[in-house]
GROMACS .gro file of C-alpha atoms in nm:
model
  229
    1MET     CA    1   0.000  -0.025   0.013
    2GLY     CA    2   0.154   0.356  -0.099
    3THR     CA    3   0.163   0.660   0.162
    4GLU     CA    4  -0.010   0.928   0.214
    5ASP     CA    5   0.264   1.125  -0.014
    6GLY     CA    6   0.382   0.841  -0.227
    7GLY     CA    7   0.671   0.881  -0.064
    8GLY     CA    8   0.787   1.117  -0.351
    9ARG     CA    9   0.742   0.909  -0.673
   10GLY     CA   10   0.461   0.976  -0.925
   11ALA     CA   11   0.243   0.673  -1.032
   12ALA     CA   12   0.198   0.492  -1.296
   13LEU     CA   13  -0.127   0.285  -1.364
   14PHE     CA   14  -0.159   0.048  -1.587
   15ASP     CA   15  -0.454  -0.105  -1.764
   16VAL     CA   16  -0.408  -0.457  -1.779
   17ASP     CA   17  -0.637  -0.693  -2.079
   18GLY     CA   18  -0.509  -0.549  -2.429
   19THR     CA   19  -0.259  -0.325  -2.285
   20LEU     CA   20  -0.024  -0.582  -2.108
   21VAL     CA   21  -0.210  -0.909  -2.188
   22ASP     CA   22  -0.284  -1.008  -2.581
   23SER     CA   23  -0.628  -1.062  -2.405
   24THR     CA   24  -0.868  -0.868  -2.649
   25TYR     CA   25  -0.994  -1.062  -2.892
   26LEU     CA   26  -1.058  -1.348  -2.706
   27HIS     CA   27  -1.254  -1.181  -2.481
   28THR     CA   28  -1.466  -1.042  -2.834
   29VAL     CA   29  -1.490  -1.396  -2.921
   30THR     CA   30  -1.635  -1.537  -2.620
   31TRP     CA   31  -1.839  -1.239  -2.498
   32TRP     CA   32  -1.972  -1.294  -2.804
   33GLU     CA   33  -2.055  -1.702  -2.795
   34ALA     CA   34  -2.212  -1.602  -2.438
   35PHE     CA   35  -2.438  -1.354  -2.593
   36HIS     CA   36  -2.505  -1.626  -2.885
   37GLN     CA   37  -2.566  -1.901  -2.584
   38ALA     CA   38  -2.831  -1.679  -2.448
   39GLY     CA   39  -3.019  -1.698  -2.807
   40ARG     CA   40  -2.854  -1.263  -2.818
   41THR     CA   41  -2.739  -1.151  -3.163
   42VAL     CA   42  -2.454  -0.909  -3.114
   43PRO     CA   43  -2.156  -0.804  -3.404
   44MET     CA   44  -1.820  -0.881  -3.314
   45ALA     CA   45  -1.739  -0.551  -3.373
   46ASP     CA   46  -1.953  -0.425  -3.136
   47VAL     CA   47  -1.845  -0.692  -2.881
   48HIS     CA   48  -1.493  -0.587  -2.926
   49ARG     CA   49  -1.567  -0.149  -2.866
   50ALA     CA   50  -1.776  -0.334  -2.582
   51VAL     CA   51  -1.404  -0.493  -2.392
   52GLY     CA   52  -1.259  -0.270  -2.106
   53MET     CA   53  -1.589  -0.228  -1.941
   54GLY     CA   54  -1.686  -0.352  -1.656
   55SER     CA   55  -1.889  -0.604  -1.764
   56ASP     CA   56  -2.211  -0.477  -1.582
   57HIS     CA   57  -2.149  -0.153  -1.860
   58LEU     CA   58  -2.132  -0.375  -2.102
   59LEU     CA   59  -2.425  -0.578  -2.127
   60ASP     CA   60  -2.570  -0.203  -2.015
   61HIS     CA   61  -2.428  -0.121  -2.349
   62LEU     CA   62  -2.461  -0.358  -2.542
   63LEU     CA   63  -2.791  -0.498  -2.446
   64GLY     CA   64  -2.991  -0.182  -2.395
   65GLU     CA   65  -3.056  -0.041  -2.002
   66ASP     CA   66  -3.384  -0.136  -2.082
   67ARG     CA   67  -3.348  -0.416  -2.089
   68ASP     CA   68  -3.534  -0.761  -1.916
   69ARG     CA   69  -3.227  -0.803  -1.664
   70GLY     CA   70  -3.324  -1.157  -1.586
   71GLY     CA   71  -3.011  -1.359  -1.809
   72ASP     CA   72  -2.783  -1.103  -1.689
   73ALA     CA   73  -2.622  -1.367  -1.462
   74ALA     CA   74  -2.629  -1.671  -1.659
   75VAL     CA   75  -2.487  -1.462  -1.969
   76SER     CA   76  -2.159  -1.340  -1.749
   77ALA     CA   77  -2.113  -1.674  -1.602
   78ALA     CA   78  -2.130  -1.782  -1.968
   79HIS     CA   79  -1.836  -1.518  -2.080
   80ARG     CA   80  -1.622  -1.649  -1.750
   81THR     CA   81  -1.621  -1.985  -1.848
   82LEU     CA   82  -1.558  -1.973  -2.205
   83TYR     CA   83  -1.239  -1.733  -2.123
   84ALA     CA   84  -1.107  -1.895  -1.856
   85GLU     CA   85  -1.076  -2.187  -2.122
   86TYR     CA   86  -0.786  -1.958  -2.276
   87TRP     CA   87  -0.616  -1.918  -1.889
   88PRO     CA   88  -0.304  -2.126  -1.933
   89ARG     CA   89  -0.225  -2.039  -2.308
   90LEU     CA   90  -0.236  -1.617  -2.196
   91ALA     CA   91   0.074  -1.425  -2.351
   92PRO     CA   92   0.207  -1.057  -2.268
   93LEU     CA   93   0.260  -0.851  -2.521
   94GLU     CA   94   0.589  -0.779  -2.620
   95GLY     CA   95   0.759  -0.509  -2.386
   96ALA     CA   96   0.512  -0.565  -2.141
   97ALA     CA   97   0.713  -0.741  -1.850
   98GLU     CA   98   1.000  -0.476  -1.916
   99LEU     CA   99   0.758  -0.221  -1.935
  100LEU     CA  100   0.688  -0.217  -1.580
  101ARG     CA  101   1.003  -0.256  -1.503
  102GLU     CA  102   1.104  -0.006  -1.657
  103CYS     CA  103   0.956   0.226  -1.442
  104ALA     CA  104   0.981   0.069  -1.089
  105ARG     CA  105   1.357   0.155  -1.158
  106ARG     CA  106   1.262   0.505  -1.308
  107GLY     CA  107   1.083   0.568  -0.966
  108TRP     CA  108   0.727   0.502  -1.075
  109THR     CA  109   0.539   0.380  -0.832
  110VAL     CA  110   0.380   0.098  -1.067
  111VAL     CA  111  -0.009  -0.034  -0.981
  112LEU     CA  112  -0.214  -0.235  -1.182
  113ALA     CA  113  -0.551  -0.136  -1.290
  114SER     CA  114  -0.818  -0.357  -1.431
  115SER     CA  115  -1.202  -0.410  -1.543
  116ALA     CA  116  -1.118  -0.786  -1.466
  117GLU     CA  117  -1.223  -1.035  -1.131
  118ALA     CA  118  -0.928  -1.018  -0.836
  119GLU     CA  119  -0.927  -1.368  -0.984
  120GLU     CA  120  -0.873  -1.319  -1.353
  121LEU     CA  121  -0.583  -1.038  -1.297
  122ALA     CA  122  -0.412  -1.252  -1.044
  123VAL     CA  123  -0.417  -1.534  -1.401
  124MET     CA  124  -0.275  -1.238  -1.579
  125ARG     CA  125  -0.071  -1.089  -1.370
  126LYS     CA  126   0.099  -1.461  -1.376
  127ALA     CA  127   0.113  -1.429  -1.725
  128VAL     CA  128   0.323  -1.064  -1.728
  129GLY     CA  129   0.573  -1.243  -1.516
  130ALA     CA  130   0.638  -0.907  -1.387
  131ASP     CA  131   0.537  -0.891  -1.026
  132ASP     CA  132   0.868  -0.773  -0.940
  133ALA     CA  133   0.802  -0.424  -1.018
  134VAL     CA  134   0.465  -0.432  -0.955
  135ALA     CA  135   0.380  -0.218  -0.588
  136ASP     CA  136  -0.019  -0.276  -0.614
  137ALA     CA  137  -0.316  -0.359  -0.796
  138THR     CA  138  -0.689  -0.294  -0.823
  139SER     CA  139  -0.987  -0.510  -0.958
  140SER     CA  140  -1.338  -0.475  -1.037
  141ASP     CA  141  -1.388  -0.618  -0.688
  142ASP     CA  142  -1.235  -0.370  -0.513
  143VAL     CA  143  -1.445  -0.102  -0.676
  144GLU     CA  144  -1.799   0.000  -0.706
  145GLY     CA  145  -1.812   0.097  -0.978
  146SER     CA  146  -1.570   0.014  -1.318
  147LYS     CA  147  -1.432   0.138  -1.647
  148PRO     CA  148  -1.600   0.417  -1.763
  149ALA     CA  149  -1.641   0.510  -1.472
  150PRO     CA  150  -1.347   0.646  -1.255
  151ASP     CA  151  -1.354   0.459  -0.921
  152LEU     CA  152  -1.027   0.191  -1.044
  153VAL     CA  153  -0.855   0.504  -1.115
  154ARG     CA  154  -0.808   0.689  -0.830
  155GLN     CA  155  -0.879   0.344  -0.571
  156SER     CA  156  -0.488   0.329  -0.825
  157LEU     CA  157  -0.426   0.683  -0.689
  158GLU     CA  158  -0.509   0.564  -0.276
  159ARG     CA  159  -0.313   0.266  -0.335
  160ALA     CA  160  -0.037   0.473  -0.465
  161GLY     CA  161  -0.072   0.749  -0.217
  162VAL     CA  162  -0.033   1.025  -0.482
  163PRO     CA  163  -0.297   1.236  -0.580
  164ALA     CA  164  -0.417   1.310  -1.007
  165ASP     CA  165  -0.140   1.488  -1.159
  166ARG     CA  166   0.143   1.296  -1.049
  167ALA     CA  167  -0.007   1.032  -1.265
  168VAL     CA  168   0.026   0.848  -1.596
  169PHE     CA  169  -0.207   0.571  -1.715
  170VAL     CA  170  -0.139   0.396  -1.968
  171GLY     CA  171  -0.441   0.192  -2.159
  172ASP     CA  172  -0.577   0.069  -2.511
  173THR     CA  173  -0.962   0.155  -2.484
  174VAL     CA  174  -1.226   0.502  -2.499
  175TRP     CA  175  -1.334   0.361  -2.196
  176ASP     CA  176  -0.962   0.352  -2.026
  177VAL     CA  177  -0.967   0.701  -2.151
  178GLU     CA  178  -1.302   0.804  -2.006
  179ALA     CA  179  -1.206   0.660  -1.678
  180CYS     CA  180  -0.856   0.851  -1.659
  181GLY     CA  181  -1.080   1.223  -1.837
  182ARG     CA  182  -1.279   1.201  -1.513
  183ALA     CA  183  -0.990   1.114  -1.290
  184GLY     CA  184  -0.825   1.369  -1.395
  185VAL     CA  185  -0.534   1.163  -1.479
  186PRO     CA  186  -0.368   1.169  -1.845
  187CYS     CA  187  -0.403   0.901  -2.026
  188VAL     CA  188  -0.108   0.716  -2.230
  189GLY     CA  189  -0.298   0.538  -2.545
  190VAL     CA  190  -0.128   0.173  -2.644
  191LEU     CA  191  -0.307   0.043  -3.033
  192SER     CA  192  -0.230  -0.293  -2.907
  193GLY     CA  193  -0.615  -0.373  -2.778
  194GLY     CA  194  -0.704  -0.289  -3.127
  195VAL     CA  195  -0.856   0.016  -3.100
  196SER     CA  196  -0.729   0.297  -3.331
  197GLU     CA  197  -0.531   0.589  -3.280
  198ALA     CA  198  -0.808   0.840  -3.463
  199GLU     CA  199  -1.057   0.737  -3.176
  200LEU     CA  200  -0.823   0.703  -2.857
  201ARG     CA  201  -0.743   1.069  -2.926
  202GLY     CA  202  -1.058   1.142  -3.019
  203ALA     CA  203  -1.141   1.088  -2.628
  204GLY     CA  204  -0.887   1.303  -2.471
  205ALA     CA  205  -0.490   1.033  -2.493
  206ALA     CA  206  -0.216   1.261  -2.482
  207GLN     CA  207  -0.044   1.012  -2.602
  208VAL     CA  208  -0.067   0.740  -2.863
  209PHE     CA  209   0.216   0.354  -2.913
  210ARG     CA  210   0.173   0.122  -3.075
  211GLY     CA  211   0.214  -0.082  -2.749
  212PRO     CA  212   0.410  -0.168  -2.479
  213ARG     CA  213   0.714  -0.247  -2.717
  214ASP     CA  214   0.754   0.086  -2.887
  215LEU     CA  215   0.642   0.318  -2.577
  216LEU     CA  216   0.944   0.078  -2.353
  217GLU     CA  217   1.103   0.226  -2.708
  218HIS     CA  218   1.021   0.545  -2.661
  219ILE     CA  219   0.982   0.544  -2.281
  220ASP     CA  220   1.196   0.924  -2.300
  221ASP     CA  221   0.992   1.104  -2.539
  222SER     CA  222   0.661   1.008  -2.305
  223LEU     CA  223   0.491   1.071  -2.041
  224LEU     CA  224   0.678   0.785  -1.853
  225ALA     CA  225   1.027   0.934  -1.883
  226ALA     CA  226   1.075   1.023  -1.502
  227PRO     CA  227   0.769   1.057  -1.238
  228PRO     CA  228   0.724   1.407  -1.099
  229ALA     CA  229   0.964   1.603  -0.930
   0.00000   0.00000   0.00000
């Protein structure tokens, strides 16, 4: 847990799905299949654009807020079951572990901020394999509202013990960027989740890189160059 003032450090906050782990399209396919099993037809392109939201927001976004919610729990459970089949094969994106370690080496307090549930986040942390660089992590289990609500970002700031103006968030979706905007934290976007640079910048991303390897290679030109003095 962070101290009240972060010990003079800044916080580097990281989304995980699609940012550090190559999982976005696995979520797309398994949500699509979960909807199919429930007799719902949702275009896969729409599902992809919704990945990164918490499951509650995702269902509202894709099925409408005025729907009969009686089947929501079954759809979410089906997605969890289908996606869990991929857990043993989850792979980090190139440069993910090295990026986390480089941020820690530069003096950032590294905190993961994922809309995933705690059990799933633990699996992804194992896949990335850089827990030695991670100071703390937050999941959807830790907050009331998932992305694009700012709760995860704010909880991550609290864990790091720093104010918003001493933090940088790295994420791959417009939902990451929107959550950061509501929390007052600048967001660096990555394209590794399949969302375009135009979409990320349109949502308010301060910078955009191809993925964690590209961000690592250009870290001196990024908001992660050094923690705020």
